[in-house]
CSV table of C-alpha atoms in Angstrom, one decimal:
chain,number,residue,atom,x,y,z
A,1,UNK,CA,-187.9,84.7,38.7
A,2,UNK,CA,-190.1,81.8,37.4
A,3,UNK,CA,-189.1,78.6,36.1
A,4,UNK,CA,-190.7,78.7,33.0
A,5,UNK,CA,-188.7,82.0,32.4
A,6,UNK,CA,-185.3,80.4,33.1
A,7,UNK,CA,-185.9,77.6,31.2
A,8,UNK,CA,-187.1,79.7,28.1
A,9,UNK,CA,-184.0,81.8,28.4
A,10,UNK,CA,-181.8,78.0,28.3
A,11,UNK,CA,-184.1,77.2,25.3
A,12,UNK,CA,-182.8,80.8,23.9
A,13,UNK,CA,-179.1,79.8,24.2
A,14,UNK,CA,-179.5,76.9,22.6
A,15,UNK,CA,-179.0,74.3,25.8
A,16,UNK,CA,-180.5,71.4,26.4
A,17,UNK,CA,-181.3,70.7,29.7
A,18,UNK,CA,-182.3,67.4,31.2
A,19,UNK,CA,-182.7,65.5,34.3
A,20,UNK,CA,-179.8,63.0,35.5
A,21,UNK,CA,-180.9,61.7,38.8
A,22,UNK,CA,-180.6,64.6,41.2
A,23,UNK,CA,-178.7,66.6,38.9
A,24,UNK,CA,-179.1,68.8,35.5
A,25,UNK,CA,-177.6,68.3,32.8
A,26,UNK,CA,-176.7,70.9,30.2
A,27,UNK,CA,-175.9,70.3,26.4
A,28,UNK,CA,-174.8,72.3,24.0
A,29,UNK,CA,-172.4,75.3,23.6
A,30,UNK,CA,-171.8,76.2,27.0
A,31,UNK,CA,-170.1,79.3,25.9
A,32,UNK,CA,-174.0,80.6,24.9
A,33,UNK,CA,-174.6,80.5,28.5
A,34,UNK,CA,-174.4,83.9,30.2
A,35,UNK,CA,-172.6,83.8,33.8
A,36,UNK,CA,-175.7,85.3,35.2
A,37,UNK,CA,-178.2,82.5,33.7
A,38,UNK,CA,-176.0,80.3,35.3
A,39,UNK,CA,-176.2,81.5,38.5
A,40,UNK,CA,-179.7,81.4,38.2
A,41,UNK,CA,-179.8,77.6,36.7
A,42,UNK,CA,-177.8,76.8,40.0
A,43,UNK,CA,-179.8,79.1,42.7
A,44,UNK,CA,-182.9,77.5,41.1
A,45,UNK,CA,-181.6,74.0,40.7
A,46,UNK,CA,-184.4,72.2,43.0
A,47,UNK,CA,-187.2,73.8,41.6
A,48,UNK,CA,-186.4,73.2,38.1
A,49,UNK,CA,-185.4,69.7,38.9
A,50,UNK,CA,-189.2,69.5,40.3
A,51,UNK,CA,-190.9,71.0,37.7
A,52,UNK,CA,-189.2,69.2,34.6
A,53,UNK,CA,-190.0,65.9,36.4
A,54,UNK,CA,-193.9,66.7,37.5
A,55,UNK,CA,-194.4,68.7,33.9
A,56,UNK,CA,-192.5,66.3,32.0
A,57,UNK,CA,-195.8,65.4,29.6
A,58,UNK,CA,-195.8,69.5,28.9
A,59,UNK,CA,-192.7,70.6,27.5
A,60,UNK,CA,-193.9,71.0,24.1
A,61,UNK,CA,-193.9,74.6,24.2
A,62,UNK,CA,-190.0,74.2,24.7
A,63,UNK,CA,-189.1,71.8,21.9
A,64,UNK,CA,-192.1,72.0,19.3
A,65,UNK,CA,-191.4,73.0,15.8
A,66,UNK,CA,-194.6,75.4,14.5
A,67,UNK,CA,-197.0,72.8,12.1
A,68,UNK,CA,-196.9,74.0,8.4
A,69,UNK,CA,-200.3,75.0,7.0
A,70,UNK,CA,-202.5,72.0,5.8
A,71,UNK,CA,-203.1,71.5,2.0
A,72,UNK,CA,-205.1,69.5,-0.1
A,73,UNK,CA,-202.3,67.4,-1.1
A,74,UNK,CA,-198.8,67.7,-2.7
A,75,UNK,CA,-197.4,66.4,-6.2
A,76,UNK,CA,-195.4,63.4,-5.7
A,77,UNK,CA,-191.6,63.1,-6.6
A,78,UNK,CA,-190.4,60.8,-9.2
A,79,UNK,CA,-189.2,58.3,-6.2
A,80,UNK,CA,-192.2,58.6,-4.7
A,81,UNK,CA,-193.9,57.9,-7.9
A,82,UNK,CA,-191.6,54.4,-8.5
A,83,UNK,CA,-193.1,53.3,-4.8
A,84,UNK,CA,-196.7,54.2,-5.9
A,85,UNK,CA,-196.4,52.0,-8.6
A,86,UNK,CA,-194.2,49.3,-6.7
A,87,UNK,CA,-197.0,49.3,-3.9
A,88,UNK,CA,-199.9,48.3,-6.4
A,89,UNK,CA,-198.6,45.1,-7.2
A,90,UNK,CA,-199.7,42.3,-5.0
A,91,UNK,CA,-197.3,41.9,-1.7
A,92,UNK,CA,-196.1,45.7,-3.0
A,93,UNK,CA,-197.5,47.4,0.0
A,94,UNK,CA,-195.4,45.0,2.8
A,95,UNK,CA,-192.1,45.8,1.1
A,96,UNK,CA,-191.2,48.6,3.0
A,97,UNK,CA,-192.6,47.7,6.2
A,98,UNK,CA,-190.5,47.0,9.3
A,99,UNK,CA,-192.0,45.4,12.0
A,100,UNK,CA,-190.4,45.7,15.3
A,101,UNK,CA,-190.5,43.7,18.4
A,102,UNK,CA,-188.6,45.1,21.6
A,103,UNK,CA,-187.8,43.9,24.8
A,104,UNK,CA,-187.9,46.0,27.3
A,105,UNK,CA,-186.7,44.9,31.0
A,106,UNK,CA,-186.8,46.5,34.1
A,107,UNK,CA,-189.7,49.2,35.0
A,108,UNK,CA,-191.5,50.3,31.9
A,109,UNK,CA,-193.5,53.8,31.7
A,110,UNK,CA,-196.3,52.9,28.7
A,111,UNK,CA,-197.7,56.4,28.8
A,112,UNK,CA,-194.4,57.9,28.3
A,113,UNK,CA,-193.7,55.6,25.5
A,114,UNK,CA,-197.1,56.5,24.1
A,115,UNK,CA,-196.7,59.9,24.5
A,116,UNK,CA,-193.0,59.8,23.1
A,117,UNK,CA,-194.4,58.3,19.7
A,118,UNK,CA,-197.0,61.0,19.8
A,119,UNK,CA,-194.8,63.7,19.6
A,120,UNK,CA,-192.6,62.2,17.1
A,121,UNK,CA,-195.4,61.5,14.7
A,122,UNK,CA,-196.8,65.5,15.6
A,123,UNK,CA,-193.3,66.5,14.9
A,124,UNK,CA,-192.6,65.1,11.7
A,125,UNK,CA,-195.0,65.6,8.8
A,126,UNK,CA,-193.0,62.8,6.6
A,127,UNK,CA,-194.7,60.1,9.4
A,128,UNK,CA,-197.9,61.1,8.5
A,129,UNK,CA,-198.0,61.4,5.0
A,130,UNK,CA,-200.0,59.0,2.6
A,131,UNK,CA,-200.4,58.8,-1.0
A,132,UNK,CA,-203.8,59.1,-2.3
A,133,UNK,CA,-205.6,59.1,-5.5
A,134,UNK,CA,-207.9,62.4,-6.2
A,135,UNK,CA,-210.9,62.4,-8.3
A,136,UNK,CA,-208.8,63.5,-11.6
A,137,UNK,CA,-206.8,60.0,-11.2
A,138,UNK,CA,-203.5,62.0,-10.0
A,139,UNK,CA,-201.8,60.8,-6.8
A,140,UNK,CA,-200.9,63.1,-4.6
A,141,UNK,CA,-199.4,63.2,-1.3
A,142,UNK,CA,-201.7,63.8,1.7
A,143,UNK,CA,-200.2,64.8,5.2
A,144,UNK,CA,-203.0,63.4,8.0
A,145,UNK,CA,-203.5,65.1,11.3
A,146,UNK,CA,-202.5,62.5,14.0
A,147,UNK,CA,-205.9,62.0,14.5
A,148,UNK,CA,-206.6,60.8,11.2
A,149,UNK,CA,-203.4,58.6,11.5
A,150,UNK,CA,-204.9,56.2,14.0
A,151,UNK,CA,-201.4,55.0,15.1
A,152,UNK,CA,-201.5,53.2,18.0
A,153,UNK,CA,-198.6,50.8,19.8
A,154,UNK,CA,-200.0,47.2,20.7
A,155,UNK,CA,-198.7,45.8,23.9
A,156,UNK,CA,-198.2,42.3,25.2
A,157,UNK,CA,-196.8,41.1,28.2
A,158,UNK,CA,-195.0,38.1,28.2
A,159,UNK,CA,-193.6,38.0,31.7
A,160,UNK,CA,-195.7,35.2,32.8
A,161,UNK,CA,-195.7,33.3,29.3
A,162,UNK,CA,-193.3,30.1,29.4
A,163,UNK,CA,-192.6,30.1,25.7
A,164,UNK,CA,-192.1,33.3,25.1
A,165,UNK,CA,-190.1,32.8,21.9
A,166,UNK,CA,-193.0,30.9,20.1
A,167,UNK,CA,-195.8,33.7,21.5
A,168,UNK,CA,-193.4,36.5,19.4
A,169,UNK,CA,-192.9,34.2,16.4
A,170,UNK,CA,-196.5,33.4,16.2
A,171,UNK,CA,-197.4,37.0,16.5
A,172,UNK,CA,-194.9,38.1,14.0
A,173,UNK,CA,-196.5,36.0,11.4
A,174,UNK,CA,-199.9,36.9,12.2
A,175,UNK,CA,-202.0,39.8,11.4
A,176,UNK,CA,-201.8,40.7,15.4
């Protein structure tokens, strides 16, 4: 049996599988896991680990939610309308922005972080939703594609910087 088939069976059993060192970790209600499937997992453990490690960026088939059909926009809720009105005032657009700077120590896989955020944006439409005013003046929420959104993570390596805190504060208070 192919490894992909075993992984599909595991997903259909509502069990999440991950690699933890040299072991497989199964999360979920293990009573949904048949003894036959458990035996298949044990017999193919090395192959499953190798597959998961080599295909970490291709697992969307096992975890994705189908995308909703595209539309020209949706009406705003009353709460969204309040946010839209507040955003029209000067400095209103920054009221709900929450910038963050994170410190990573040890090895860092930039492509894995980029992939994680891209997957998050692909999966959750609300993170790609903007308010737009149409030709008739009505404000509607519009779901952008990931490409239209143009989201990027900015990276700055401060390992060799003596005054790291000063550099970070300079970035926080700039348009970097």
